[in-house]
JSON list of C-alpha atoms and ligand atoms in Angstrom, two decimals:
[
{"chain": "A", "resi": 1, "resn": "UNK", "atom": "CA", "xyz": [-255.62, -182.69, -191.89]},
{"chain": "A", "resi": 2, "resn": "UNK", "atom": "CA", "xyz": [-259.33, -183.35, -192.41]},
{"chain": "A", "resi": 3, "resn": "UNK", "atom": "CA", "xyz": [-260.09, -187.18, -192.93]},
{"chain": "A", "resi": 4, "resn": "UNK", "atom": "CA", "xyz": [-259.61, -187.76, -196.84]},
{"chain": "A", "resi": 5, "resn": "UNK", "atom": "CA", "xyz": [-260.80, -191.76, -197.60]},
{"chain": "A", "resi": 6, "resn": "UNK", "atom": "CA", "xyz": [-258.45, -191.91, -200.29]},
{"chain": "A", "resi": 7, "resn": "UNK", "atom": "CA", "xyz": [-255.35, -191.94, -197.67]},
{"chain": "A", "resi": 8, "resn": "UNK", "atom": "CA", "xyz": [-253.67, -195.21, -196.95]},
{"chain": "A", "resi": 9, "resn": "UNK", "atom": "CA", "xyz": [-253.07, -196.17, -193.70]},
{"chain": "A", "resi": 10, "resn": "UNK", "atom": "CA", "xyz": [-250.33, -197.82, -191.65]},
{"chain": "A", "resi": 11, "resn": "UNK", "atom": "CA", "xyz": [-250.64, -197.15, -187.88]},
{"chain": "A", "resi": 12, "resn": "UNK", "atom": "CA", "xyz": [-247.79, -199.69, -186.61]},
{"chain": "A", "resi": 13, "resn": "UNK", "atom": "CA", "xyz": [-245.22, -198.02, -188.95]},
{"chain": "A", "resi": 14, "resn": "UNK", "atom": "CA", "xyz": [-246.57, -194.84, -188.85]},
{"chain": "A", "resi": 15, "resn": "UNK", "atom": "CA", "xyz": [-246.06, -194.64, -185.10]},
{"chain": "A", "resi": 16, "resn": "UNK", "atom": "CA", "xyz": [-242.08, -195.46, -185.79]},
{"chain": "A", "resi": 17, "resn": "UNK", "atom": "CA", "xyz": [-242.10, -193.06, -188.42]},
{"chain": "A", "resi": 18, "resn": "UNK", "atom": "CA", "xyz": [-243.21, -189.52, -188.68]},
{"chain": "A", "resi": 19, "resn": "UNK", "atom": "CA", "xyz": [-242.17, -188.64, -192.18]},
{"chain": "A", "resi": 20, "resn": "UNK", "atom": "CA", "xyz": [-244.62, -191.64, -193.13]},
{"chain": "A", "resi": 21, "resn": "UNK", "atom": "CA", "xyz": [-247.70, -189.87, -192.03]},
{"chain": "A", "resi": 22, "resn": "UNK", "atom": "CA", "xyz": [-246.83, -186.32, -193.43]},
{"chain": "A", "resi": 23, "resn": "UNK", "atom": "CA", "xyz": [-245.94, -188.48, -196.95]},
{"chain": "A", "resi": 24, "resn": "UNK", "atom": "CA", "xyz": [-249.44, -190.59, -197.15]},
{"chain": "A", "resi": 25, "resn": "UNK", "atom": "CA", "xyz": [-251.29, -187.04, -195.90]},
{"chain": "A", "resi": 26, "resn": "UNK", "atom": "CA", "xyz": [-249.51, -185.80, -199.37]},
{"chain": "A", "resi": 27, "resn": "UNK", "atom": "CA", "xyz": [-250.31, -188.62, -201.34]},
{"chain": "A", "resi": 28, "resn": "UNK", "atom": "CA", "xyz": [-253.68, -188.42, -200.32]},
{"chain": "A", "resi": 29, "resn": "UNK", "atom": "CA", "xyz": [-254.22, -185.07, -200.62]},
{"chain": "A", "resi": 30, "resn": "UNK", "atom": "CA", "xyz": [-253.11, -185.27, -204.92]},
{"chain": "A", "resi": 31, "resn": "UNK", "atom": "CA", "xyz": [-254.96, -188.40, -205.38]},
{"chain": "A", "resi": 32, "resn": "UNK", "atom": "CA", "xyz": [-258.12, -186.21, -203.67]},
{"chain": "A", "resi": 33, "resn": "UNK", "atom": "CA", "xyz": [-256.87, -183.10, -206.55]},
{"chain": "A", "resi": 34, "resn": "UNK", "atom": "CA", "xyz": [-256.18, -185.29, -209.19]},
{"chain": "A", "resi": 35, "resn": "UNK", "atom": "CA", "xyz": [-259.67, -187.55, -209.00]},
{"chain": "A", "resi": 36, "resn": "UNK", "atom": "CA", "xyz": [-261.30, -183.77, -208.62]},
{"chain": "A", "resi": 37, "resn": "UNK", "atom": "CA", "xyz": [-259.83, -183.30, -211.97]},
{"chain": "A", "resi": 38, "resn": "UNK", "atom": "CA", "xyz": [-260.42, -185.80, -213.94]},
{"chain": "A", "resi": 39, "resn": "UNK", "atom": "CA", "xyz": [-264.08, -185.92, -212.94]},
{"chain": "A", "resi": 40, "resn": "UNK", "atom": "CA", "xyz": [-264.28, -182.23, -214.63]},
{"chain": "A", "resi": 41, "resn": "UNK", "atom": "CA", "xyz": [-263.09, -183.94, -217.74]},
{"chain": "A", "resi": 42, "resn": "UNK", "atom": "CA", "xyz": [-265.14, -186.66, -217.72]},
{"chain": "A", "resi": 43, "resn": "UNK", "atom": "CA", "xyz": [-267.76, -183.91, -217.52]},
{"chain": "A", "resi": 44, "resn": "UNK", "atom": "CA", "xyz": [-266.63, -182.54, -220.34]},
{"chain": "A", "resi": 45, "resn": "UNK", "atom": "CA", "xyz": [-266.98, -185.84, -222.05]},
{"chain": "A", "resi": 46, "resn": "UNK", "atom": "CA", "xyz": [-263.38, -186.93, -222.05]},
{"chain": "A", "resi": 47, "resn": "UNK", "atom": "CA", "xyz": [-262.97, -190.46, -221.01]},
{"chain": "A", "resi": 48, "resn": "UNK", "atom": "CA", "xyz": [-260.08, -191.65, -218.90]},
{"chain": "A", "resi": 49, "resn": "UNK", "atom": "CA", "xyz": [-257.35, -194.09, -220.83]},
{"chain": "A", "resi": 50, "resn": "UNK", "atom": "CA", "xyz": [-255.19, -195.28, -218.35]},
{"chain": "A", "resi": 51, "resn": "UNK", "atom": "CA", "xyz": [-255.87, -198.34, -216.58]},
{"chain": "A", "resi": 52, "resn": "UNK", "atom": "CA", "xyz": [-254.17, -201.47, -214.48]},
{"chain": "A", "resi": 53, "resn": "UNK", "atom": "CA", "xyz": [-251.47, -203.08, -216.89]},
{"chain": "A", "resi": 54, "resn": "UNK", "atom": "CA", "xyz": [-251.22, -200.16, -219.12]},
{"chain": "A", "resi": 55, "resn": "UNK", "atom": "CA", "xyz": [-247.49, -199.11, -218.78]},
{"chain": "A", "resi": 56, "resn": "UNK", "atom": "CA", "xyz": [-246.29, -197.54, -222.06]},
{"chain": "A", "resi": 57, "resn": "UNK", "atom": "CA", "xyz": [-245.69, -194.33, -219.85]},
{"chain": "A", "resi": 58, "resn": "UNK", "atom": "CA", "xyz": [-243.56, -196.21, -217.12]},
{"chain": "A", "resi": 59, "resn": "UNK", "atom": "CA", "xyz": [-241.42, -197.02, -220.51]},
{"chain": "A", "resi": 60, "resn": "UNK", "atom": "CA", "xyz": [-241.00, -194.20, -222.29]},
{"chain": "A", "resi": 61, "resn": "UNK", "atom": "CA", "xyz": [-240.54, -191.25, -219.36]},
{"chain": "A", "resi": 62, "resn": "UNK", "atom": "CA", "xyz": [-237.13, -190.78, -218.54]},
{"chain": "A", "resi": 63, "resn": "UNK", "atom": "CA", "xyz": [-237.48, -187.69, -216.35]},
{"chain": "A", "resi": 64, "resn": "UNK", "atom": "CA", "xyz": [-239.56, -188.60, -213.44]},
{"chain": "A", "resi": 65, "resn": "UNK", "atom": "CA", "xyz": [-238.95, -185.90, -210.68]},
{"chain": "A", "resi": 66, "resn": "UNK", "atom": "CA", "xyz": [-238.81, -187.41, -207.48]},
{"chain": "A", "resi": 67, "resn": "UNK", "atom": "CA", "xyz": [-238.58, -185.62, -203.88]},
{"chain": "A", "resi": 68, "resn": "UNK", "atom": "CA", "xyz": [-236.49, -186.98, -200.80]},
{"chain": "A", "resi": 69, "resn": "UNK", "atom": "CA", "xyz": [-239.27, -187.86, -198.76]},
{"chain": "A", "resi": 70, "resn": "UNK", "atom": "CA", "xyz": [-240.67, -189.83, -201.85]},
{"chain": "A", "resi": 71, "resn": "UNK", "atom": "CA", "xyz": [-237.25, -192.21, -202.02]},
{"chain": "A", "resi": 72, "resn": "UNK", "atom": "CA", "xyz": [-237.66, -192.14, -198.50]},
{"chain": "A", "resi": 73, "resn": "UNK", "atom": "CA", "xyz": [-240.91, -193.78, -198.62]},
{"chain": "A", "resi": 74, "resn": "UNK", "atom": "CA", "xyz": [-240.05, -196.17, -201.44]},
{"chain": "A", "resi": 75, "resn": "UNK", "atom": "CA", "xyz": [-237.31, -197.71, -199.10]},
{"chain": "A", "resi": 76, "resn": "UNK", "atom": "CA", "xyz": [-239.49, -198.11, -196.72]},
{"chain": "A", "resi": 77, "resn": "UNK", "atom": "CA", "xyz": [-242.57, -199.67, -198.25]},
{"chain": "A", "resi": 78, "resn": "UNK", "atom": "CA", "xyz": [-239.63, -201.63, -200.49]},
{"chain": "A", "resi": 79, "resn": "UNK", "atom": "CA", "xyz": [-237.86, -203.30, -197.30]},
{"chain": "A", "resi": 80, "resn": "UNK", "atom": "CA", "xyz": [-241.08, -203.34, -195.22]},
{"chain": "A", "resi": 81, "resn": "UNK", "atom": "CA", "xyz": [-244.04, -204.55, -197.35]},
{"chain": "A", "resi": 82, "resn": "UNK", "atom": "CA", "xyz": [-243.05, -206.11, -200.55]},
{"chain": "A", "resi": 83, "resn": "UNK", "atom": "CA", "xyz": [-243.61, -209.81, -199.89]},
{"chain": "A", "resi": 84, "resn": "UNK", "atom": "CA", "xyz": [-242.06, -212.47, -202.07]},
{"chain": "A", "resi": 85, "resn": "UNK", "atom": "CA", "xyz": [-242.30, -213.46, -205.00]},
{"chain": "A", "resi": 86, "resn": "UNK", "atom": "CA", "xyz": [-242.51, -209.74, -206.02]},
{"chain": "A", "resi": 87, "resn": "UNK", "atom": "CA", "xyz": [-239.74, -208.69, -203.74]},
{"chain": "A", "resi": 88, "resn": "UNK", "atom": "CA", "xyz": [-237.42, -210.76, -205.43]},
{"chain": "A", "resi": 89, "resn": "UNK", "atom": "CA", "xyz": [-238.35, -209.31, -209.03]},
{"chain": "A", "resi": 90, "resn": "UNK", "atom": "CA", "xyz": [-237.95, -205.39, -207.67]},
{"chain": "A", "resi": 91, "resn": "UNK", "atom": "CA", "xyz": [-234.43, -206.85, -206.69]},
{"chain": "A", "resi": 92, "resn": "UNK", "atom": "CA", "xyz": [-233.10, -207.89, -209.62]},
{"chain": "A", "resi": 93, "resn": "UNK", "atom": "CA", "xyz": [-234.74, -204.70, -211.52]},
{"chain": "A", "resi": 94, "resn": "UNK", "atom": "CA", "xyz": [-233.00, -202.44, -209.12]},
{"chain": "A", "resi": 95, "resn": "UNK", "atom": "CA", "xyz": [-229.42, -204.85, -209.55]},
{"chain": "A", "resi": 96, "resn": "UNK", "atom": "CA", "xyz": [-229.46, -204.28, -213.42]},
{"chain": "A", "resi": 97, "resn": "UNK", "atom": "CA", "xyz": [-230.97, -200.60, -213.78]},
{"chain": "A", "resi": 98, "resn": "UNK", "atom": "CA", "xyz": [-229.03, -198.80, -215.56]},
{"chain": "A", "resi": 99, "resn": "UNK", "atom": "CA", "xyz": [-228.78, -194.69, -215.22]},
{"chain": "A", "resi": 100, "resn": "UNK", "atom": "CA", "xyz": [-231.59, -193.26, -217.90]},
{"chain": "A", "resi": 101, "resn": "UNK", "atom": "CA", "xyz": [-233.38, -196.73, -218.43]},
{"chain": "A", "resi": 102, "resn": "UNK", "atom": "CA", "xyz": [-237.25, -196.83, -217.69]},
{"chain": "A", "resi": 103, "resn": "UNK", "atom": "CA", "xyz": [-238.33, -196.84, -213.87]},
{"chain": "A", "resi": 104, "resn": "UNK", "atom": "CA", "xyz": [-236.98, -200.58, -212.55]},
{"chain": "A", "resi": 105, "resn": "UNK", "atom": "CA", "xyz": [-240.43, -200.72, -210.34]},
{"chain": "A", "resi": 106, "resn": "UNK", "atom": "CA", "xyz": [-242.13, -201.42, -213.18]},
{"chain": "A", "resi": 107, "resn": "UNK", "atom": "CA", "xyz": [-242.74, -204.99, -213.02]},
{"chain": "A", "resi": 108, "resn": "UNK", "atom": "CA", "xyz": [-244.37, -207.26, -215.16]},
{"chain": "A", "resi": 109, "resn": "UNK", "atom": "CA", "xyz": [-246.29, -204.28, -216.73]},
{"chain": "A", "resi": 110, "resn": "UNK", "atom": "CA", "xyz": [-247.74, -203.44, -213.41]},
{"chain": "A", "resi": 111, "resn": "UNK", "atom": "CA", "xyz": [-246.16, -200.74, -210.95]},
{"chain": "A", "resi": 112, "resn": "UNK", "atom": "CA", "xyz": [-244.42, -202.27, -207.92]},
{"chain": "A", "resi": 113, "resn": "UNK", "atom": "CA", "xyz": [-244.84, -199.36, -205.15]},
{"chain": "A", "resi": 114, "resn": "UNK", "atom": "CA", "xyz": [-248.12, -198.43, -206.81]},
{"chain": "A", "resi": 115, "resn": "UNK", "atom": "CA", "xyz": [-249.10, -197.03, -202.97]},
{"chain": "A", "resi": 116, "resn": "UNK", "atom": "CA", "xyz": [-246.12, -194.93, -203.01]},
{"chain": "A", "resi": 117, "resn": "UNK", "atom": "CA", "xyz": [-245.75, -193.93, -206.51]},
{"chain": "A", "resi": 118, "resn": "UNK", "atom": "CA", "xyz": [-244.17, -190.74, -206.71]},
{"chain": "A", "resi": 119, "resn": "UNK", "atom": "CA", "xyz": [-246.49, -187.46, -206.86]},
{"chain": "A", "resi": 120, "resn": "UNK", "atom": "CA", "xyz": [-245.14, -186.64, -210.69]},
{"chain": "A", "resi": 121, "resn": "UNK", "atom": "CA", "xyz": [-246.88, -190.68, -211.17]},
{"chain": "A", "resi": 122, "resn": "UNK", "atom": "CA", "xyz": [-250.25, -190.03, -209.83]},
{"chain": "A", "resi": 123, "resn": "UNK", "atom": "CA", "xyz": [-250.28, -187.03, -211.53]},
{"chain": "A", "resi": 124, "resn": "UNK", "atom": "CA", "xyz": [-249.91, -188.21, -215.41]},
{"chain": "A", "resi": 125, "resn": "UNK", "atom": "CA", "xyz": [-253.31, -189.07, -216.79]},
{"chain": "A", "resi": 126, "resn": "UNK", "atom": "CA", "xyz": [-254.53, -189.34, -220.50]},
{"chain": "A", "resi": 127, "resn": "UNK", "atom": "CA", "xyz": [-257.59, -189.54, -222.04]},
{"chain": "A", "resi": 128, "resn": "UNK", "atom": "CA", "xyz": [-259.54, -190.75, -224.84]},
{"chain": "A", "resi": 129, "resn": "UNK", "atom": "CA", "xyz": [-257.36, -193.34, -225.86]},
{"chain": "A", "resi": 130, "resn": "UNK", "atom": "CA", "xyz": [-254.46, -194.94, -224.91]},
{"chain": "A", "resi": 131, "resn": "UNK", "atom": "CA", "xyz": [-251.10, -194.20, -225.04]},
{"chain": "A", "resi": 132, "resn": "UNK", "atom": "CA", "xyz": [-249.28, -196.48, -228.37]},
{"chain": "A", "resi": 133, "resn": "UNK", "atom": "CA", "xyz": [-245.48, -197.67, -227.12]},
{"chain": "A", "resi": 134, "resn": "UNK", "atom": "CA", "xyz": [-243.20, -194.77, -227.37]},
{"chain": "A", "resi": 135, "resn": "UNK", "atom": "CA", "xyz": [-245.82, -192.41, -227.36]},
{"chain": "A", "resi": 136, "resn": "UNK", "atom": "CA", "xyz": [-245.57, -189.20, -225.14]},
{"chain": "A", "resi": 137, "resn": "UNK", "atom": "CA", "xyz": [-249.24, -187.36, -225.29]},
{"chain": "A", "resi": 138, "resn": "UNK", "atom": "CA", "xyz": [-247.22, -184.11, -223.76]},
{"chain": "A", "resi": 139, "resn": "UNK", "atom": "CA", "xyz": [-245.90, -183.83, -227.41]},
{"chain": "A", "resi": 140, "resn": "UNK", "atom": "CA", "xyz": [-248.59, -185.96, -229.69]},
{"chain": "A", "resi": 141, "resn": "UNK", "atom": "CA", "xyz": [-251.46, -184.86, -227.93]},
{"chain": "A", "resi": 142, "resn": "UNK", "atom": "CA", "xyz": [-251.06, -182.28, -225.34]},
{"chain": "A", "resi": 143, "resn": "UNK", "atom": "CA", "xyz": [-254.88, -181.88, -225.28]},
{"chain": "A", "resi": 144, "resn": "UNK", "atom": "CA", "xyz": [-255.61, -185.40, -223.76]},
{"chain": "A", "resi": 145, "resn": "UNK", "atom": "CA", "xyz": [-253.03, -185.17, -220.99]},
{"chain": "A", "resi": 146, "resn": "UNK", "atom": "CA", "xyz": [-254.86, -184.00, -217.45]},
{"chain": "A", "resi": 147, "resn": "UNK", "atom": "CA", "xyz": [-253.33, -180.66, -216.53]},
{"chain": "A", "resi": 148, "resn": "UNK", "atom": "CA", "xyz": [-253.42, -180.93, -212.66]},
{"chain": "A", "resi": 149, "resn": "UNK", "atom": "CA", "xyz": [-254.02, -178.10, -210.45]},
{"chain": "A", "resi": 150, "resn": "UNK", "atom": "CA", "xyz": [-251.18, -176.69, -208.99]},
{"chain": "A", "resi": 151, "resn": "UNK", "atom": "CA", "xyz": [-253.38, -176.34, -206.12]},
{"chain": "A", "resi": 152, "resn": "UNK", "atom": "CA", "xyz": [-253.15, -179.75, -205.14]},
{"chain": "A", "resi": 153, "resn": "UNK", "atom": "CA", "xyz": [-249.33, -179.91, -205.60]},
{"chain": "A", "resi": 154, "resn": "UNK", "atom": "CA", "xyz": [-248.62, -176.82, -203.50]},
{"chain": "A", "resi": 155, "resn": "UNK", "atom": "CA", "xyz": [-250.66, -178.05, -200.87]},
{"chain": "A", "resi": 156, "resn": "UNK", "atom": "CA", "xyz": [-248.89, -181.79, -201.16]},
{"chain": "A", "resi": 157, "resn": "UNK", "atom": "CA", "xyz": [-245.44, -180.63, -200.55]},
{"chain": "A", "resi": 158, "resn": "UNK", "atom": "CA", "xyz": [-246.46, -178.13, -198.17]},
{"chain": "A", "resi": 159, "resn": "UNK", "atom": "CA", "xyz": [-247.27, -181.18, -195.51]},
{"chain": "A", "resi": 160, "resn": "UNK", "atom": "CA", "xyz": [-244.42, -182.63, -196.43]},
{"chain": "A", "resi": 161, "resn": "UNK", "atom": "CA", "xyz": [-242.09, -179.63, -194.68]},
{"chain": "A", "resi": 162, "resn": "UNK", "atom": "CA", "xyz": [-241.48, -180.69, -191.85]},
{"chain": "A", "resi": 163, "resn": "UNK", "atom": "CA", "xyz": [-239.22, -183.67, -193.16]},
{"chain": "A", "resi": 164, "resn": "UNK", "atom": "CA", "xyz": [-236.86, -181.12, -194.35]},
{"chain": "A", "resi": 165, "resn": "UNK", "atom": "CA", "xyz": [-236.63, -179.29, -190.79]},
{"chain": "A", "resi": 166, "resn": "UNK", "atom": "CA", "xyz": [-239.07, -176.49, -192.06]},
{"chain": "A", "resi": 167, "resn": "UNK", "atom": "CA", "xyz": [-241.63, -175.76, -189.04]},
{"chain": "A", "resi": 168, "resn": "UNK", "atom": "CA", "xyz": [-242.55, -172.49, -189.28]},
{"chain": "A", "resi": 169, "resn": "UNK", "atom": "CA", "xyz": [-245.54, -171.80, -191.80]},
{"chain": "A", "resi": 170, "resn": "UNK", "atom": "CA", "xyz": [-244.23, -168.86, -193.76]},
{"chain": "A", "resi": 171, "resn": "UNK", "atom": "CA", "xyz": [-240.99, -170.41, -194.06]},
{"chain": "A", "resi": 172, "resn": "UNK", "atom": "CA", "xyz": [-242.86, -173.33, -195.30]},
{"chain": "A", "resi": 173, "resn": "UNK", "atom": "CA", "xyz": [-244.66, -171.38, -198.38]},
{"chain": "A", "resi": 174, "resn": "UNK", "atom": "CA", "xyz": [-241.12, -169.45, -198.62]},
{"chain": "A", "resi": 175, "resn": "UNK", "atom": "CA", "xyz": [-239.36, -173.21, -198.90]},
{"chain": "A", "resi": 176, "resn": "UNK", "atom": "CA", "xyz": [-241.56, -174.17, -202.01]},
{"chain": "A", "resi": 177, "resn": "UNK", "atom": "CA", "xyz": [-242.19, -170.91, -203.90]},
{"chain": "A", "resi": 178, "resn": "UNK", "atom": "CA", "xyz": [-238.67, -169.78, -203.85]},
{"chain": "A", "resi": 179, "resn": "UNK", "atom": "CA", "xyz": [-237.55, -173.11, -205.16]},
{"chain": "A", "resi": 180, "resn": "UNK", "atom": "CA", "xyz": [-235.17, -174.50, -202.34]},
{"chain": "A", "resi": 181, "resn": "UNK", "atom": "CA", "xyz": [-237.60, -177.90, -202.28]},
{"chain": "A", "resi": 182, "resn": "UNK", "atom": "CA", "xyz": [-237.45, -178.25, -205.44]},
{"chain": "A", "resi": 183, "resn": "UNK", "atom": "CA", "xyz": [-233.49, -178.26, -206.37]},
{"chain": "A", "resi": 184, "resn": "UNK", "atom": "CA", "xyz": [-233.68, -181.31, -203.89]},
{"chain": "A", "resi": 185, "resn": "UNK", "atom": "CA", "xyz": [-235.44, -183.33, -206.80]},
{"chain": "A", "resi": 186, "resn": "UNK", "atom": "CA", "xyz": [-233.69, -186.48, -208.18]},
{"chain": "A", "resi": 187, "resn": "UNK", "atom": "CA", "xyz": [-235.11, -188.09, -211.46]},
{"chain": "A", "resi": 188, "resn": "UNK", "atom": "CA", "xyz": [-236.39, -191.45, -210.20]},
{"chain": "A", "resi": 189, "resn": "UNK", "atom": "CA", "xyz": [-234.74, -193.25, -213.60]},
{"chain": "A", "resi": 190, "resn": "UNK", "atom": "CA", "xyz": [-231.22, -191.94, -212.65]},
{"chain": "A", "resi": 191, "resn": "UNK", "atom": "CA", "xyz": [-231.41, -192.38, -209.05]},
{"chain": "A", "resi": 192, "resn": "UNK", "atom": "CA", "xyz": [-228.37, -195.20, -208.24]},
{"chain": "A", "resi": 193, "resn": "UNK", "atom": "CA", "xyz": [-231.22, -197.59, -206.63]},
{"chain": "A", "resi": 194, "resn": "UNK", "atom": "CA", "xyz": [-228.81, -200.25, -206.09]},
{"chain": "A", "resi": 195, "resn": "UNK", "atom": "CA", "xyz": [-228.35, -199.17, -202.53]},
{"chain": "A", "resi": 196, "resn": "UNK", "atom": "CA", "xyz": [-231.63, -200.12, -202.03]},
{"chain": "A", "resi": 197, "resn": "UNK", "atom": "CA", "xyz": [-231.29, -203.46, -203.11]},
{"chain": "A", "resi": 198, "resn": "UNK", "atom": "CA", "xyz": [-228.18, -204.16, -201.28]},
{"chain": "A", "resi": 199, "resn": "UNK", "atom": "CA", "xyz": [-230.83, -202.81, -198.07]},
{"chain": "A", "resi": 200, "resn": "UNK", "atom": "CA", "xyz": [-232.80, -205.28, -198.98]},
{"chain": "A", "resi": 201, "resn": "UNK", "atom": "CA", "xyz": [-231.05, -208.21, -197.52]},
{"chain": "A", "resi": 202, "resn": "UNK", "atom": "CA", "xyz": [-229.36, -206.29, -195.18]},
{"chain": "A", "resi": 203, "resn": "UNK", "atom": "CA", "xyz": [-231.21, -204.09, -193.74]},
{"chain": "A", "resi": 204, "resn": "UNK", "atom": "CA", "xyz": [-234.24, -202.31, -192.09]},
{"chain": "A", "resi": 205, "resn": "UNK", "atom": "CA", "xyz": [-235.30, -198.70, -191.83]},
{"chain": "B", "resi": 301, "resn": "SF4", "atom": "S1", "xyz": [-250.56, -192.49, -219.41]},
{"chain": "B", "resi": 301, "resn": "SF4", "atom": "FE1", "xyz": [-250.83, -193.65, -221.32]},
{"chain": "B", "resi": 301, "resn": "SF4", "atom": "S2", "xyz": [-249.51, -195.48, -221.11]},
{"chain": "B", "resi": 301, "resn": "SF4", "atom": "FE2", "xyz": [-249.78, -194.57, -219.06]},
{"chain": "B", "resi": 301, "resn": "SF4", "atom": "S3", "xyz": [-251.51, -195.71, -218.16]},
{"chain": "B", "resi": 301, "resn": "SF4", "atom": "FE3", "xyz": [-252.35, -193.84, -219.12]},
{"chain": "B", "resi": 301, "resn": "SF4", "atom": "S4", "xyz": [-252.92, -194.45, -221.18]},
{"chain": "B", "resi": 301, "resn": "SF4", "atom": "FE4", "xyz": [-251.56, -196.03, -220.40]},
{"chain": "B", "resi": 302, "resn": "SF4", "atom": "S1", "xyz": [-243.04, -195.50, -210.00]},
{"chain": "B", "resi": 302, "resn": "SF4", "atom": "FE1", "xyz": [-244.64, -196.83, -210.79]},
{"chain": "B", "resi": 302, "resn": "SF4", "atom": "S2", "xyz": [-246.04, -195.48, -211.87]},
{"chain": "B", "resi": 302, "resn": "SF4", "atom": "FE2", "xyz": [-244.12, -194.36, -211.61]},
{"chain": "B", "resi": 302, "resn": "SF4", "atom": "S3", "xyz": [-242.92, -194.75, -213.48]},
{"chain": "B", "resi": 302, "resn": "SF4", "atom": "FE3", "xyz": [-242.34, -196.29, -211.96]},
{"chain": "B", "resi": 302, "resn": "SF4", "atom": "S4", "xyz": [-243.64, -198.06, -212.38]},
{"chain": "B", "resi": 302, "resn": "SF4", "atom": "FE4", "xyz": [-244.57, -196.28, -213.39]}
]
């Protein structure tokens, strides 16, 4: 993969685990797409809306797709990274989630694995103005809500292959266009994350 600045890097755990690097190679590669896109709106005049502490979204989406290799790597950076006090917060979120309630990583308005936020996250962008509480822009205001290039996406999961034990190149095109990756989605607000709070204490990857 040619060097994209946007990637985040973690060598030590990277080393120990391989699905990490094809996961922040995908990450980076849709936060490359999705910056491309936005700055064609902006040059259409369209200013961007979201910003830090602006969460109405995190709230009112109940549907966020969300691929293994994405839970995978919210586990991990869960267990691994989150220090304290914050790690005791995501804790109790993930205790008293409840199936269909708003993403528990949202945490004091802010998002809790921002680094490894889920593709379907980094994609949603609005412009113009912000979203009000409740609001979904897909349905007020379709015309303010970036439309990301598939592009980006297809070339995303396509690193991400290998973690499923697909290898050969066609097959890997053949894995996402004939829709085997994707009936491997979970919706992130349904997901039973208690498990990973019981990991928490007990556990490490
Ligand atoms: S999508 Fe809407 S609610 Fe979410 S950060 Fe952007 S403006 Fe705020
Ligand atoms: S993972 Fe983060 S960005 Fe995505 S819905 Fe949850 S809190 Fe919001």
């Amino acid at each position: 993969m040619k060097k994209n600045k946007l990637r985040l890097s973690f060598p030590e755990d990277e080393k120990l685990h391989s699905w990490l690097s094809l996961l922040l190679n995908a990450y980076a590669i849709m936060d490359e797409g999705v910056k491309k896109d936005i700055d064609k709106y902006k040059k259409k005049g369209k200013k961007l809306a979201c910003y830090r502490g602006c969460s109405f979204c995190c709230k009112t989406h109940r549907d966020i797709p969300v691929y293994p290799i994405e839970i995978v790597g919210i586990y991990w950076y869960v267990i691994e990274k989150v220090k304290e006090p914050l790690r005791t917060k995501i804790k109790a979120s993930l205790i008293s989630h409840k199936k269909g309630e708003p993403c528990p990583f949202l945490i004091d308005e802010v998002c809790s694995i921002y680094p490894m936020r889920p593709l379907a996250c980094r994609q949603f962008n609005v412009f113009n103005k912000s979203c009000n509480p409740g609001e979904d822009p897909f349905y007020t205001r379709p015309e303010d809500v970036l439309k990301p290039s598939e592009h980006y996406l297809g070339k995303a999961l396509y690193e991400t292959t290998p973690f499923y034990n697909v290898y050969d190149e066609e097959e890997k095109v053949d894995f996402i266009n004939s829709g085997r990756l994707n009936s491997l989605v979970r919706v992130l607000q349904n997901y039973p994350w208690i498990e990973l709070a019981r990991r928490m204490d007990n556990l490490r990857l």
